Amino acid sequence: MANNRDDFSLATKELLANRVGRKCSNPSCRKLTCGANTDPDKITNIGVASHICAAAKGDPRYDESMTTEERKSFDNGIWLCQSCSKLIDTDTARYTKEVLLRWKKIAEELAILEVEMVSPTQSFEEDKDLIKFFVQCFDRPAFQDDISQEGRMEDFDKAIEDTLVALNTGVLRTRDGAILKQAEGKSAVHNPSWREKLDTIADMLNSIRRRLKIAEAEKAYTKYGSGQDVFYCFSDSELGEWFNLTREEILKVLSSICREAGLRELHFPRRRYRW
Ligand SMILES: [Zn+2]
């Protein structure tokens, strides 16, 4: 950049620097370009607002067709460290306008992603709160009673469905449809291993609902008693046991998350021999 004919304004330079978090926009450099100077009133800045298409004729990537305003505009600038600013002018065949625009776009995206990123401590606490809510959702008779002791199968199915909705959306509905508690769904969990386990739990809940529908259609169980004292006998005892084992497995997976999060665990069944 031989002369400053079409140099950027201070405001444009600041905009270029701040939109990339004051880091060099070269994706393989990413150097922070400013910091504290020994003089308490000053900053040390090694960042440069470089021209993508040169500010003066004869300089790298100069584009005759551009107006002065275009050459001075934000769109024609890229924030780089001093060394990368030199680098891009040494080989214009390699560091083309297209390459530099791509660097700029990537650097801007990275900067906003870094702003959005939460700290590991914060994300652990957020996850813990969400898991605590999910544990509450599973703390209901549908996950505590042996299948033979479930009150009404319709209620059992509804309870499984409500739990599934709570897991997916963070909204737990009571039997009359009122919203009991609002949180976020499992997709908001930061810890990828916990998120995967919650997905597995959701899959198992779905399969409980599917097998329940089939069992009902095929009349795979007989109902005894009435009112509160209803219990079920499965003609296929393995199927009855499957409902128990699947729920036990669900609570085991959930408990493995609870142990890591330092939360109380749930176990199935708590009241197997109630009657
Ligand atoms: Zn650099």
Short mmCIF file of N, CA and C in Angstrom, two decimals, residues 147-153 219-235 274-275:
data_model
loop_
_atom_site.label_atom_id
_atom_site.label_comp_id
_atom_site.label_asym_id
_atom_site.label_seq_id
_atom_site.Cartn_x
_atom_site.Cartn_y
_atom_site.Cartn_z
N ILE A 147 -45.21 -53.66 35.86
CA ILE A 147 -46.24 -53.52 34.81
C ILE A 147 -47.58 -54.15 35.24
N SER A 148 -47.52 -55.19 36.04
CA SER A 148 -48.77 -55.86 36.48
C SER A 148 -49.56 -54.97 37.42
N GLN A 149 -48.90 -53.93 37.97
CA GLN A 149 -49.59 -53.07 38.95
C GLN A 149 -50.00 -51.72 38.37
N GLU A 150 -49.76 -51.51 37.10
CA GLU A 150 -50.15 -50.23 36.52
C GLU A 150 -51.66 -50.06 36.61
N GLY A 151 -52.09 -48.86 37.06
CA GLY A 151 -53.53 -48.60 37.21
C GLY A 151 -54.28 -48.87 35.92
N ARG A 152 -54.38 -47.85 35.05
CA ARG A 152 -55.01 -48.06 33.75
C ARG A 152 -53.93 -47.94 32.68
N MET A 153 -53.96 -48.84 31.70
CA MET A 153 -52.95 -48.83 30.64
C MET A 153 -52.98 -47.51 29.88
N LYS A 219 -54.58 -57.96 22.43
CA LYS A 219 -55.12 -58.40 23.74
C LYS A 219 -54.12 -59.34 24.45
N ALA A 220 -52.92 -58.83 24.57
CA ALA A 220 -51.83 -59.62 25.14
C ALA A 220 -51.87 -59.67 26.67
N TYR A 221 -52.81 -58.91 27.25
CA TYR A 221 -52.91 -58.96 28.72
C TYR A 221 -54.36 -59.02 29.17
N THR A 222 -54.57 -59.52 30.35
CA THR A 222 -55.90 -59.59 30.95
C THR A 222 -55.90 -58.71 32.19
N LYS A 223 -57.01 -57.99 32.31
CA LYS A 223 -57.12 -57.04 33.42
C LYS A 223 -57.93 -57.69 34.54
N TYR A 224 -57.45 -57.59 35.76
CA TYR A 224 -58.18 -58.11 36.93
C TYR A 224 -58.50 -56.97 37.87
N GLY A 225 -59.60 -57.13 38.58
CA GLY A 225 -59.97 -56.14 39.59
C GLY A 225 -60.56 -54.88 38.98
N SER A 226 -60.78 -53.87 39.83
CA SER A 226 -61.34 -52.61 39.36
C SER A 226 -60.85 -51.46 40.23
N GLY A 227 -61.08 -50.24 39.70
CA GLY A 227 -60.68 -49.04 40.45
C GLY A 227 -59.20 -49.01 40.72
N GLN A 228 -58.83 -48.79 41.98
CA GLN A 228 -57.41 -48.67 42.36
C GLN A 228 -56.72 -50.03 42.37
N ASP A 229 -57.51 -51.08 42.46
CA ASP A 229 -56.92 -52.41 42.65
C ASP A 229 -56.77 -53.23 41.36
N VAL A 230 -56.68 -52.49 40.24
CA VAL A 230 -56.51 -53.18 38.96
C VAL A 230 -55.09 -53.73 38.86
N PHE A 231 -54.98 -54.96 38.36
CA PHE A 231 -53.65 -55.39 37.95
C PHE A 231 -53.75 -56.22 36.68
N TYR A 232 -52.62 -56.35 36.02
CA TYR A 232 -52.59 -56.95 34.70
C TYR A 232 -51.80 -58.25 34.68
N CYS A 233 -52.32 -59.17 33.87
CA CYS A 233 -51.57 -60.39 33.67
C CYS A 233 -51.29 -60.54 32.18
N PHE A 234 -50.03 -60.62 31.83
CA PHE A 234 -49.66 -60.76 30.42
C PHE A 234 -49.64 -62.23 30.03
N SER A 235 -50.34 -62.54 28.93
CA SER A 235 -50.35 -63.93 28.48
C SER A 235 -48.94 -64.32 28.03
N ARG A 274 -46.06 -54.05 46.22
CA ARG A 274 -46.97 -53.17 46.93
C ARG A 274 -48.20 -53.94 47.42
N TRP A 275 -48.69 -54.92 46.63
CA TRP A 275 -49.96 -55.55 46.99
C TRP A 275 -49.77 -56.93 47.56
#
